[in-house]
Amino acid sequence: MSAPTPPTPYVANKPKDIPSPAALRARIPGWGVDLDPKDRPSYPREVFDPAGTGAHWDYPEEQQEREGRERSIEHGQLTPVFGTSAPLHGVSGSIRRYAYRYGEGRAAHWLILMAGDRVDAWGAHLRSLASLRPDDPVTETGVLAEGRRHGIASRIGRGRVDVNHLWLDPVVVAGPWVAAAAGTAVVVRAIARRTRR
Amino acid sequence: MKAMAYRGPYRIRVEEKPMPTIEHPNDAIVRVTTAAICGSDLHLYHGLMPDTRVGTTFGHEFIGVVEEVGPSVQHLTRGDRVMVPFNVYCGSCYFCARGLYSNCHNVNPNATAVGGIYGYSHTCGGYDGGQAEFVRVPFADVGPTIIPDWMDSEDAVLLTDALATGYFGAQLGGIGEGDTVVVFGAGPVGLFAAKSAWLMGAGRVIVIDHLEYRLEKARVFAQAETFNFAEYDDIIVEMKKTTDYLGADVVIDAVGAEAGGSFLQQVTGTKLKLQGGSPVALNWAIDSVRKGGTVAVVGAYGPIFSAVKFGDALNKGLTLRMNQTPVKRQWPRLFEHIRNGYLKPSDIVTHRIPLEHIAEGYHMFSAKLDGCIKPLIIANPS
Ligand SMILES: [Zn+2]
Ligand SMILES: [Zn+2]
């Protein structure tokens, strides 16, 4: 009895157990149509073809600058075109503007921006309470989909690995509300104490 | 107009917002007919992407009808049905001139490390996205393309990111004839990457996920072998066993920063946001590829550092390739493949949701309820 052949990495040139091109072609429509790596759309990675994009400018006209548009200090200038979806404002705006003093290579830049995001969200919740349209944790989290889209059946007995940290979601979702409520209580109590005095 | 608006992590609503306006001579305003929610939108929804501001509208996958054009627009007119690649790009800067459309230098003042993307935070330029009735489309002569008459509109919306990105991921892998290709993630991009791997001549395509309904789709739609990593003690060892202890020639990470599979990484990366997302999928890719193999990354990762096993990549002599997809470079070829019947992208669409119900759509997609693979948003029924 001869010894069984060891697996591939231990011997030279053992062929892989792959179906023939004909068999693959029969099973998969279009198998191998893009076989030649040189004929793939992003090969080579860089192709110099400035005329191929539809642009009819070497440098685009400049979009009108808004007052104090923030930009990365790794840019030499404000880019000629930019988004205007949510200009900096308030406390979160100051935090974010501060973050833009750091380059993109610094953790500080991104972590301060994340802090600004949290302040922005909490501030927006507080402001919404004084508005005609307060934030609604039921409709805005879409949690009603749990009932309408088989929330339980989608999770139970399916071996999903994300179910094991599901308990964290309510903390993440409700946390800011609890914090805001606690903050409001502290402020109200302080005011009450001061007026009593 | 009605538009989806971000209100903070896990919270969105539909708001009445001002109509977008022409802010640059080459802008167009597009009336959105269909948009999609993308897996990478979940990074924004979960508050993982720095400088995601309250009030912004998400949505980088959309098609629609041109409503208005700026004075320098030459290639589009009012009434054209267009598909818009998710990249905002100028077409002429140093990077665009070299075909690196996703790395344009003229559209994102907020960062140099990432280009402009519709509805993808101020880190990607601060553009409002297409999960709205109307959207501003900068560089209308460069990005949008008129949808061919023969093309199904749901195929068109999937070409704006998911299909182009899956195909690009397979390209980045440099797949050769007979290669064994492993795809982490059976979401839309993973399914399309698996399908594309065959077109490039793969000999074996394996898809890994933990959601059985998505793996079923990978078997049927992408003719792939599947492994449910939740069923194995160590999926990497399983991959080694099934590849004769070599490892795969090419591994594609189509998961990105929200990967499950490691409690520690998930909590520090996705819940507590101490990393630029959970790098589980990327680390598994590095572990399961063969020595000298290629790892292609098309799952989205944020700019904050992640705990990536770089030493293993070095010691194994890996090639790591990655980028945001230069979508429009892929289109002519993908149009052909759709026409020839090799690809039918809309087969993965599972839900069509009116814009008014988008909050529930996000929750359903995020929590993977109801067998959701790809939800479309119907903005203006046409
Ligand atoms: Zn997308
Ligand atoms: Zn450019």
Coordinates of C-alpha atoms and ligand atoms in Angstrom, one line a residue:
Chain A
M1 CA 0.0 0.0 0.0
S2 CA 1.4 3.4 -1.0
A3 CA 1.2 6.3 1.3
P4 CA -1.6 8.8 0.5
T5 CA -0.4 11.9 -1.3
P6 CA 0.0 14.9 1.1
P7 CA -2.0 18.0 0.4
T8 CA -0.9 20.6 -2.2
P9 CA 1.4 22.9 -0.2
Y10 CA 3.7 20.0 0.7
V11 CA 4.3 18.7 -2.9
A12 CA 5.1 20.5 -6.1
N13 CA 2.6 21.2 -8.9
K14 CA -0.3 19.1 -7.7
P15 CA -3.2 20.2 -9.9
K16 CA -6.2 21.8 -8.2
D17 CA -9.5 20.0 -8.5
I18 CA -11.2 22.6 -10.7
P19 CA -13.8 21.8 -13.4
S20 CA -12.7 22.3 -17.0
P21 CA -13.5 25.6 -18.8
A22 CA -16.1 23.8 -20.9
A23 CA -17.9 22.5 -17.9
L24 CA -17.8 25.9 -16.2
R25 CA -19.0 27.6 -19.4
A26 CA -21.9 25.2 -19.6
R27 CA -22.9 25.9 -16.0
I28 CA -22.3 29.7 -15.8
P29 CA -23.5 31.9 -18.7
G30 CA -20.6 34.3 -19.6
W31 CA -17.9 32.3 -17.7
G32 CA -14.5 33.7 -18.7
V33 CA -15.7 36.5 -21.0
D34 CA -13.4 38.9 -19.0
L35 CA -10.6 36.3 -18.7
D36 CA -7.9 38.6 -20.1
P37 CA -6.8 40.9 -17.2
K38 CA -5.5 43.5 -19.7
D39 CA -9.1 43.8 -21.1
R40 CA -10.7 44.8 -17.8
P41 CA -12.2 48.3 -17.5
S42 CA -9.9 49.4 -14.7
Y43 CA -6.7 48.0 -16.2
P44 CA -4.2 49.6 -16.0
R45 CA -5.1 51.3 -12.8
E46 CA -4.3 54.7 -14.2
V47 CA -5.0 55.6 -17.8
F48 CA -4.2 59.1 -19.0
D49 CA -7.3 60.1 -20.8
P50 CA -8.3 63.6 -19.9
A51 CA -10.6 63.9 -22.9
G52 CA -12.6 60.9 -22.1
T53 CA -14.7 62.2 -19.2
G54 CA -17.0 64.7 -20.8
A55 CA -15.2 67.6 -19.0
H56 CA -14.8 70.8 -21.1
W57 CA -12.6 72.7 -18.7
D58 CA -9.1 72.3 -17.4
Y59 CA -10.1 73.9 -14.2
P60 CA -13.7 74.2 -13.4
E61 CA -15.4 77.5 -12.7
E62 CA -15.5 78.2 -9.0
Q63 CA -18.7 77.8 -7.0
Q64 CA -19.4 80.9 -5.0
E65 CA -17.7 80.5 -1.6
R66 CA -19.9 80.5 1.4
E67 CA -18.7 82.5 4.4
G68 CA -15.9 80.5 6.1
R69 CA -16.4 77.1 4.4
E70 CA -14.3 74.7 6.4
R71 CA -11.7 72.7 4.6
S72 CA -8.9 70.2 5.3
I73 CA -5.6 71.9 5.9
E74 CA -4.1 69.3 3.5
H75 CA -5.8 71.1 0.7
G76 CA -4.0 74.1 -0.9
Q77 CA -7.2 75.9 -1.5
L78 CA -11.0 75.6 -1.3
T79 CA -12.0 73.2 -4.0
P80 CA -13.9 74.8 -6.9
V81 CA -17.0 72.7 -6.1
F82 CA -18.3 71.6 -2.8
G83 CA -21.5 70.4 -1.0
T84 CA -23.6 72.8 1.0
S85 CA -25.9 70.4 2.9
A86 CA -25.4 71.5 6.5
P87 CA -23.2 74.5 7.2
L88 CA -21.4 74.7 10.6
H89 CA -23.5 76.2 13.3
G90 CA -23.6 76.5 17.1
V91 CA -21.5 74.5 19.6
S92 CA -21.1 71.5 17.3
G93 CA -19.9 73.9 14.6
S94 CA -17.2 75.3 16.8
I95 CA -16.1 71.8 17.7
R96 CA -15.9 70.8 14.1
R97 CA -14.1 74.0 13.0
Y98 CA -11.6 73.2 15.7
A99 CA -11.1 69.7 14.3
Y100 CA -10.3 71.2 10.9
R101 CA -7.1 72.7 12.4
Y102 CA -5.6 69.2 12.5
G103 CA -4.5 67.3 9.4
E104 CA -6.2 64.2 8.2
G105 CA -3.3 62.1 9.5
R106 CA -4.0 63.0 13.1
A107 CA -6.4 61.0 15.2
A108 CA -7.4 64.2 16.8
H109 CA -9.0 65.5 13.6
W110 CA -11.4 62.5 13.3
L111 CA -12.1 62.0 17.0
I112 CA -13.0 65.7 17.5
L113 CA -15.3 65.5 14.5
M114 CA -17.0 62.4 16.1
A115 CA -17.4 64.4 19.3
G116 CA -18.9 67.2 17.2
D117 CA -21.3 64.7 15.7
R118 CA -22.6 63.6 19.1
V119 CA -23.0 67.2 20.3
D120 CA -24.8 68.0 17.1
A121 CA -27.2 65.1 17.5
W122 CA -27.9 65.9 21.2
G123 CA -28.3 69.6 20.5
A124 CA -30.8 68.8 17.7
H125 CA -32.8 66.6 20.0
L126 CA -33.0 69.3 22.7
R127 CA -33.9 72.0 20.1
S128 CA -36.5 69.7 18.6
L129 CA -38.3 69.5 21.9
A130 CA -39.0 73.2 21.7
S131 CA -40.1 73.0 18.1
L132 CA -43.4 72.2 16.4
R133 CA -41.9 68.9 15.4
P134 CA -40.1 67.2 18.3
D135 CA -38.0 64.2 17.6
D136 CA -40.0 61.0 17.8
P137 CA -38.0 58.0 18.9
V138 CA -40.6 55.6 17.6
T139 CA -41.0 56.7 14.0
E140 CA -37.4 58.0 13.6
T141 CA -35.8 54.7 14.7
G142 CA -38.1 52.8 12.4
V143 CA -38.6 50.3 15.3
L144 CA -42.2 49.6 14.1
A145 CA -40.6 47.5 11.4
E146 CA -40.0 45.0 14.1
G147 CA -43.7 44.2 14.1
R148 CA -44.3 44.6 10.4
R149 CA -41.2 42.9 9.0
H150 CA -41.0 39.7 11.1
G151 CA -38.6 41.1 13.8
I152 CA -38.6 38.0 15.9
A153 CA -38.8 35.4 13.1
S154 CA -35.9 37.1 11.3
R155 CA -33.6 36.5 14.3
I156 CA -34.6 33.4 16.3
G157 CA -33.1 30.1 15.4
R158 CA -31.2 31.5 12.4
G159 CA -27.7 31.3 13.9
R160 CA -27.1 35.0 13.3
V161 CA -23.9 36.3 15.0
D162 CA -25.2 39.8 15.4
V163 CA -27.9 38.7 17.8
N164 CA -25.3 38.4 20.6
H165 CA -24.8 42.1 20.9
L166 CA -28.3 43.1 20.2
W167 CA -28.7 44.1 23.8
L168 CA -26.4 47.0 23.2
D169 CA -28.7 48.7 20.6
P170 CA -31.3 50.0 23.1
V171 CA -28.4 51.5 25.1
V172 CA -27.0 53.2 22.0
V173 CA -30.5 54.4 20.9
A174 CA -31.9 55.4 24.3
G175 CA -28.6 56.5 25.9
P176 CA -28.7 60.1 24.5
W177 CA -32.4 60.5 25.5
V178 CA -31.6 59.3 29.1
A179 CA -28.6 61.6 29.2
A180 CA -30.7 64.5 27.9
A181 CA -33.5 63.9 30.4
A182 CA -30.9 63.7 33.2
G183 CA -29.3 66.9 32.0
T184 CA -32.6 68.7 31.9
A185 CA -33.5 67.5 35.4
V186 CA -30.2 68.8 36.7
V187 CA -30.7 72.2 35.1
V188 CA -34.3 72.5 36.3
R189 CA -33.3 71.6 39.8
A190 CA -30.5 74.2 39.8
I191 CA -32.9 76.8 38.5
A192 CA -35.5 75.9 41.1
R193 CA -33.0 76.1 43.9
R194 CA -31.7 79.4 42.7
T195 CA -35.3 80.9 42.5
R196 CA -36.1 79.6 46.0
R197 CA -33.2 81.3 47.4
Chain B
M1 CA -39.6 68.9 -1.4
K2 CA -39.6 65.8 0.7
A3 CA -36.2 64.4 1.7
M4 CA -34.8 61.9 4.2
A5 CA -32.9 63.7 6.9
Y6 CA -30.5 62.4 9.5
R7 CA -31.3 63.2 13.1
G8 CA -28.5 61.4 14.9
P9 CA -27.4 57.7 15.2
Y10 CA -30.2 55.3 14.4
R11 CA -32.6 58.1 13.8
I12 CA -33.9 59.5 10.5
R13 CA -37.1 61.1 9.3
V14 CA -38.6 62.6 6.2
E15 CA -38.6 66.4 6.2
E16 CA -39.8 69.2 4.0
K17 CA -36.5 70.7 2.7
P18 CA -35.9 73.6 0.3
M19 CA -35.5 72.6 -3.4
P20 CA -31.9 72.2 -4.3
T21 CA -30.6 74.9 -6.6
I22 CA -28.0 75.3 -9.3
E23 CA -24.9 76.4 -7.4
H24 CA -22.3 76.0 -10.1
P25 CA -22.7 76.5 -13.9
N26 CA -22.3 72.7 -14.6
D27 CA -24.9 71.6 -12.0
A28 CA -28.1 69.8 -12.8
I29 CA -31.1 69.3 -10.6
V30 CA -32.5 65.7 -11.0
R31 CA -36.0 64.6 -10.0
V32 CA -35.3 61.3 -8.3
T33 CA -37.5 58.4 -9.4
T34 CA -35.7 55.5 -7.6
A35 CA -33.0 55.5 -5.0
A36 CA -31.5 52.6 -3.0
I37 CA -30.3 52.1 0.5
C38 CA -26.7 50.8 0.5
G39 CA -24.9 48.8 3.1
S40 CA -22.5 51.7 3.4
D41 CA -25.4 54.0 4.3
L42 CA -25.6 52.0 7.5
H43 CA -22.2 53.3 8.6
L44 CA -23.7 56.8 8.4
Y45 CA -27.0 55.7 10.0
H46 CA -25.0 54.1 12.9
G47 CA -23.0 57.3 13.4
L48 CA -19.7 55.7 12.4
M49 CA -18.6 58.2 9.8
P50 CA -17.0 61.4 11.1
D51 CA -18.8 64.7 10.3
T52 CA -22.2 63.3 9.5
R53 CA -24.3 66.3 10.3
V54 CA -27.9 66.4 11.5
G55 CA -30.2 67.4 8.7
T56 CA -28.2 65.9 5.8
T57 CA -29.9 63.7 3.3
F58 CA -28.2 60.3 2.5
G59 CA -28.4 58.3 -0.7
H60 CA -25.6 57.9 -3.3
E61 CA -27.5 55.3 -5.4
F62 CA -30.2 56.9 -7.5
I63 CA -31.7 57.5 -10.9
G64 CA -34.1 60.1 -12.1
V65 CA -35.1 62.7 -14.7
V66 CA -33.2 65.9 -15.4
E67 CA -35.4 68.8 -14.1
E68 CA -33.0 71.8 -14.7
V69 CA -29.5 72.4 -16.0
G70 CA -26.9 75.1 -15.3
P71 CA -25.7 77.4 -18.1
S72 CA -22.5 75.4 -18.9
V73 CA -24.2 72.0 -19.2
Q74 CA -23.8 70.7 -22.8
H75 CA -24.6 67.0 -22.6
L76 CA -27.9 66.9 -20.8
T77 CA -31.3 68.6 -21.2
R78 CA -34.4 68.7 -19.2
G79 CA -36.4 65.5 -19.4
D80 CA -33.4 63.1 -19.9
R81 CA -33.6 59.9 -17.8
V82 CA -30.3 59.6 -16.1
M83 CA -28.3 57.3 -13.9
V84 CA -25.8 59.0 -11.7
P85 CA -22.6 57.3 -10.4
F86 CA -22.1 57.6 -6.7
N87 CA -18.9 59.5 -7.2
V88 CA -19.0 63.3 -7.5
Y89 CA -16.0 64.2 -9.7
C90 CA -14.8 67.0 -12.0
G91 CA -13.4 65.0 -14.9
S92 CA -10.3 67.1 -15.4
C93 CA -8.1 67.2 -12.3
Y94 CA -4.8 65.3 -11.9
F95 CA -6.6 62.3 -10.7
C96 CA -9.7 62.3 -12.9
A97 CA -7.4 62.7 -16.0
R98 CA -5.9 59.4 -14.9
G99 CA -9.2 57.6 -14.6
L100 CA -9.2 57.8 -10.8
Y101 CA -12.7 59.3 -10.7
S102 CA -13.3 58.2 -7.2
N103 CA -10.2 60.1 -6.1
C104 CA -11.1 63.5 -7.6
H105 CA -9.3 66.5 -6.0
N106 CA -11.8 69.2 -7.0
V107 CA -15.0 68.3 -5.2
N108 CA -14.3 67.6 -1.5
P109 CA -12.8 70.4 0.5
N110 CA -13.3 68.5 3.7
A111 CA -10.7 65.8 3.0
T112 CA -8.0 64.8 0.6
A113 CA -8.1 61.1 1.5
V114 CA -11.5 60.5 0.1
G115 CA -13.3 61.9 -2.9
G116 CA -16.8 63.4 -3.2
I117 CA -19.8 61.1 -2.6
Y118 CA -23.5 62.0 -2.7
G119 CA -25.1 61.9 0.7
Y120 CA -22.1 60.6 2.5
S121 CA -21.2 63.1 5.3
H122 CA -19.1 66.2 5.1
T123 CA -16.0 64.0 5.2
C124 CA -17.0 63.2 1.6
G125 CA -17.8 66.7 0.6
G126 CA -21.1 67.6 2.3
Y127 CA -23.3 66.8 -0.7
D128 CA -27.0 66.0 -0.1
G129 CA -27.9 62.6 -1.5
G130 CA -30.7 61.2 -3.6
Q131 CA -33.1 59.7 -0.9
A132 CA -35.2 62.7 -1.7
E133 CA -37.6 64.0 -4.4
F134 CA -34.8 66.2 -5.9
V135 CA -31.1 66.3 -5.8
R136 CA -28.3 68.6 -6.9
V137 CA -25.9 66.8 -9.3
P138 CA -22.6 68.7 -9.8
F139 CA -20.6 68.2 -13.0
A140 CA -23.6 67.1 -14.9
D141 CA -21.5 66.7 -18.1
V142 CA -19.2 64.2 -16.4
G143 CA -21.0 61.8 -14.1
P144 CA -24.6 61.2 -15.3
T145 CA -25.4 59.0 -18.3
I146 CA -28.6 58.8 -20.1
I147 CA -30.3 55.4 -19.4
P148 CA -30.5 53.4 -22.6
D149 CA -34.0 52.6 -23.7
W150 CA -33.5 48.9 -23.4
M151 CA -32.3 49.1 -19.8
D152 CA -34.6 48.3 -16.9
S153 CA -34.6 51.1 -14.4
E154 CA -34.0 48.8 -11.4
D155 CA -30.9 47.5 -13.2
A156 CA -29.8 51.1 -13.8
V157 CA -30.1 52.0 -10.1
L158 CA -28.0 49.0 -9.1
L159 CA -25.3 50.1 -11.6
T160 CA -24.8 53.4 -9.8
D161 CA -22.8 51.5 -7.1
A162 CA -23.5 47.9 -6.0
L163 CA -22.9 46.1 -9.3
A164 CA -20.1 48.4 -10.4
T165 CA -18.5 47.9 -7.0
G166 CA -18.8 44.1 -7.0
Y167 CA -17.4 43.9 -10.4
F168 CA -14.6 46.3 -9.5
G169 CA -13.8 44.2 -6.4
A170 CA -13.3 41.1 -8.6
Q171 CA -11.1 43.1 -10.9
L172 CA -8.9 44.3 -8.0
G173 CA -8.4 40.7 -7.2
G174 CA -6.6 40.2 -10.5
I175 CA -8.4 36.9 -10.9
G176 CA -6.7 34.4 -13.2
E177 CA -8.2 31.3 -14.9
G178 CA -9.1 28.6 -12.4
D179 CA -8.4 30.7 -9.3
T180 CA -10.2 30.0 -6.1
V181 CA -12.0 33.2 -5.0
V182 CA -13.5 33.7 -1.6
V183 CA -15.9 36.5 -1.0
F184 CA -16.6 37.7 2.5
G185 CA -20.2 39.1 2.7
A186 CA -23.2 38.0 0.8
G187 CA -24.8 41.4 0.6
P188 CA -25.4 43.1 -2.8
V189 CA -21.7 43.9 -3.4
G190 CA -20.6 40.4 -2.4
L191 CA -23.2 38.7 -4.6
F192 CA -22.1 40.8 -7.6
A193 CA -18.4 40.2 -6.8
A194 CA -19.0 36.5 -6.8
K195 CA -20.9 36.6 -10.0
S196 CA -18.2 38.8 -11.6
A197 CA -15.4 36.4 -10.5
W198 CA -16.9 33.8 -12.8
L199 CA -16.9 36.2 -15.8
M200 CA -13.2 36.7 -15.1
G201 CA -12.5 33.0 -15.2
A202 CA -12.5 31.8 -11.6
G203 CA -12.5 28.1 -11.1
R204 CA -14.1 28.1 -7.7
V205 CA -16.2 30.8 -6.0
I206 CA -16.9 30.6 -2.3
V207 CA -19.2 33.1 -0.4
I208 CA -19.1 33.5 3.4
D209 CA -21.8 35.1 5.5
H210 CA -23.8 34.3 8.6
L211 CA -27.3 35.1 7.2
E212 CA -28.7 31.9 5.7
Y213 CA -31.1 33.7 3.4
R214 CA -28.3 35.7 1.8
L215 CA -26.2 32.5 1.4
E216 CA -29.2 30.9 -0.4
K217 CA -29.1 33.9 -2.8
A218 CA -25.3 33.4 -3.3
R219 CA -26.0 29.8 -4.3
V220 CA -28.8 30.6 -6.6
F221 CA -27.9 34.0 -8.0
A222 CA -24.1 33.7 -8.1
Q223 CA -23.7 29.9 -8.4
A224 CA -21.3 30.0 -5.5
E225 CA -20.3 27.5 -2.8
T226 CA -21.3 28.9 0.6
F227 CA -20.1 28.7 4.2
N228 CA -22.1 30.0 7.1
F229 CA -19.3 31.1 9.5
A230 CA -21.7 30.9 12.5
E231 CA -21.7 27.2 12.0
Y232 CA -17.9 26.8 12.3
D233 CA -15.7 27.2 15.3
D234 CA -13.0 28.8 13.1
I235 CA -14.0 29.8 9.6
I236 CA -10.3 30.4 8.6
V237 CA -9.4 26.8 9.4
E238 CA -12.4 25.7 7.4
M239 CA -11.2 27.7 4.4
K240 CA -7.7 26.2 4.7
K241 CA -9.2 22.7 4.8
T242 CA -11.4 23.3 1.7
T243 CA -8.4 24.7 -0.3
D244 CA -6.0 21.8 0.3
Y245 CA -4.4 23.9 3.1
L246 CA -3.2 26.4 0.6
G247 CA -5.7 29.2 1.1
A248 CA -7.7 31.0 -1.6
D249 CA -5.9 32.7 -4.5
V250 CA -8.0 35.8 -4.1
V251 CA -10.2 37.1 -1.3
I252 CA -12.6 39.9 -1.7
D253 CA -13.8 41.8 1.4
A254 CA -17.3 43.0 0.5
V255 CA -18.3 43.6 4.1
G256 CA -16.5 46.6 5.4
A257 CA -16.7 48.2 8.7
E258 CA -19.8 46.6 10.2
A259 CA -18.5 43.1 10.3
G260 CA -19.8 40.7 12.9
G261 CA -18.0 37.6 14.0
S262 CA -15.9 39.1 16.8
F263 CA -17.7 40.4 19.8
L264 CA -14.7 42.6 20.9
Q265 CA -14.2 44.1 17.5
Q266 CA -17.9 44.6 17.0
V267 CA -18.3 46.4 20.3
T268 CA -15.2 48.6 20.0
G269 CA -15.5 49.2 16.3
T270 CA -19.2 49.5 15.6
K271 CA -21.0 50.2 18.9
L272 CA -18.5 52.3 20.8
K273 CA -16.9 53.7 17.6
L274 CA -13.4 53.4 19.0
Q275 CA -12.1 52.2 15.6
G276 CA -12.9 53.2 12.1
G277 CA -15.2 50.2 12.2
S278 CA -14.8 46.5 12.9
P279 CA -12.0 45.1 10.8
V280 CA -13.1 41.5 11.2
A281 CA -13.8 40.8 7.6
L282 CA -10.5 42.3 6.5
N283 CA -8.6 40.3 9.0
W284 CA -10.4 37.2 8.0
A285 CA -9.5 38.0 4.4
I286 CA -5.8 38.4 5.3
D287 CA -5.9 35.1 7.2
S288 CA -7.7 33.0 4.5
V289 CA -5.9 34.1 1.4
R290 CA -2.9 32.0 0.3
K291 CA 0.7 33.2 0.6
G292 CA 1.4 35.5 -2.2
G293 CA -2.3 36.0 -2.9
T294 CA -4.4 39.1 -3.3
V295 CA -6.9 40.7 -1.0
A296 CA -9.3 43.1 -2.7
V297 CA -11.2 45.5 -0.4
V298 CA -14.4 47.1 -1.6
G299 CA -16.3 47.1 1.7
A300 CA -16.5 50.6 3.1
Y301 CA -14.1 51.7 5.9
G302 CA -14.0 55.0 7.7
P303 CA -11.0 57.3 8.0
I304 CA -10.3 56.4 11.7
F305 CA -7.6 53.7 12.3
S306 CA -8.7 50.1 12.5
A307 CA -6.9 47.2 14.2
V308 CA -5.8 45.4 11.0
K309 CA -3.4 42.5 11.1
F310 CA -0.8 44.1 8.9
G311 CA 2.0 41.8 10.1
D312 CA 0.3 38.8 8.6
A313 CA -0.2 40.6 5.3
L314 CA 3.5 41.4 5.3
N315 CA 4.7 37.9 6.3
K316 CA 2.4 36.2 3.8
G317 CA 3.6 38.5 0.9
L318 CA 0.1 39.6 0.1
T319 CA -1.0 42.1 -2.4
L320 CA -3.7 44.4 -0.9
R321 CA -5.8 46.3 -3.4
M322 CA -8.6 48.7 -2.7
N323 CA -10.4 51.8 -3.7
Q324 CA -13.8 53.4 -4.0
T325 CA -15.0 52.3 -7.3
P326 CA -14.5 54.6 -10.3
V327 CA -18.1 53.7 -11.3
K328 CA -18.3 55.1 -14.8
R329 CA -15.2 53.3 -16.0
Q330 CA -17.1 50.1 -15.5
W331 CA -20.3 51.0 -17.2
P332 CA -19.7 50.3 -20.9
R333 CA -18.6 46.7 -20.1
L334 CA -21.4 46.1 -17.6
F335 CA -24.0 47.4 -20.0
E336 CA -22.8 44.7 -22.5
H337 CA -22.9 42.0 -19.8
I338 CA -26.5 43.0 -18.9
R339 CA -27.5 43.0 -22.5
N340 CA -26.0 39.6 -23.1
G341 CA -27.9 38.2 -20.1
Y342 CA -24.7 37.4 -18.1
L343 CA -25.8 39.8 -15.3
K344 CA -29.3 40.6 -14.1
P345 CA -28.7 43.0 -11.2
S346 CA -32.3 43.6 -10.2
D347 CA -32.7 39.9 -9.3
I348 CA -31.3 40.9 -5.8
V349 CA -33.9 43.6 -5.1
T350 CA -36.1 42.4 -2.2
H351 CA -38.0 45.5 -1.1
R352 CA -39.5 48.6 -2.7
I353 CA -40.3 51.2 -0.1
P354 CA -42.0 54.6 -0.5
L355 CA -39.8 57.6 0.6
E356 CA -42.3 58.3 3.4
H357 CA -41.5 55.0 5.1
I358 CA -37.7 55.2 4.8
A359 CA -37.1 55.1 8.5
E360 CA -38.6 51.7 8.7
G361 CA -36.7 50.7 5.6
Y362 CA -33.4 51.7 7.3
H363 CA -34.3 49.8 10.4
M364 CA -35.3 46.7 8.4
F365 CA -32.1 46.8 6.4
S366 CA -29.9 47.5 9.4
A367 CA -31.4 44.7 11.5
K368 CA -31.6 42.3 8.5
L369 CA -35.3 41.7 8.9
D370 CA -37.7 40.1 6.5
G371 CA -35.0 38.5 4.2
C372 CA -33.9 42.0 3.2
I373 CA -31.0 42.0 0.7
K374 CA -31.5 45.2 -1.3
P375 CA -34.2 47.8 -0.6
L376 CA -35.1 50.4 -3.2
I377 CA -36.7 53.7 -2.3
I378 CA -39.5 55.0 -4.5
A379 CA -39.1 58.8 -4.4
N380 CA -41.3 60.0 -7.3
P381 CA -43.4 57.2 -8.8
S382 CA -43.0 57.6 -12.6
Ligands
ZN1 ZN -23.7 52.2 -2.2
ZN2 ZN -11.4 65.5 -10.6

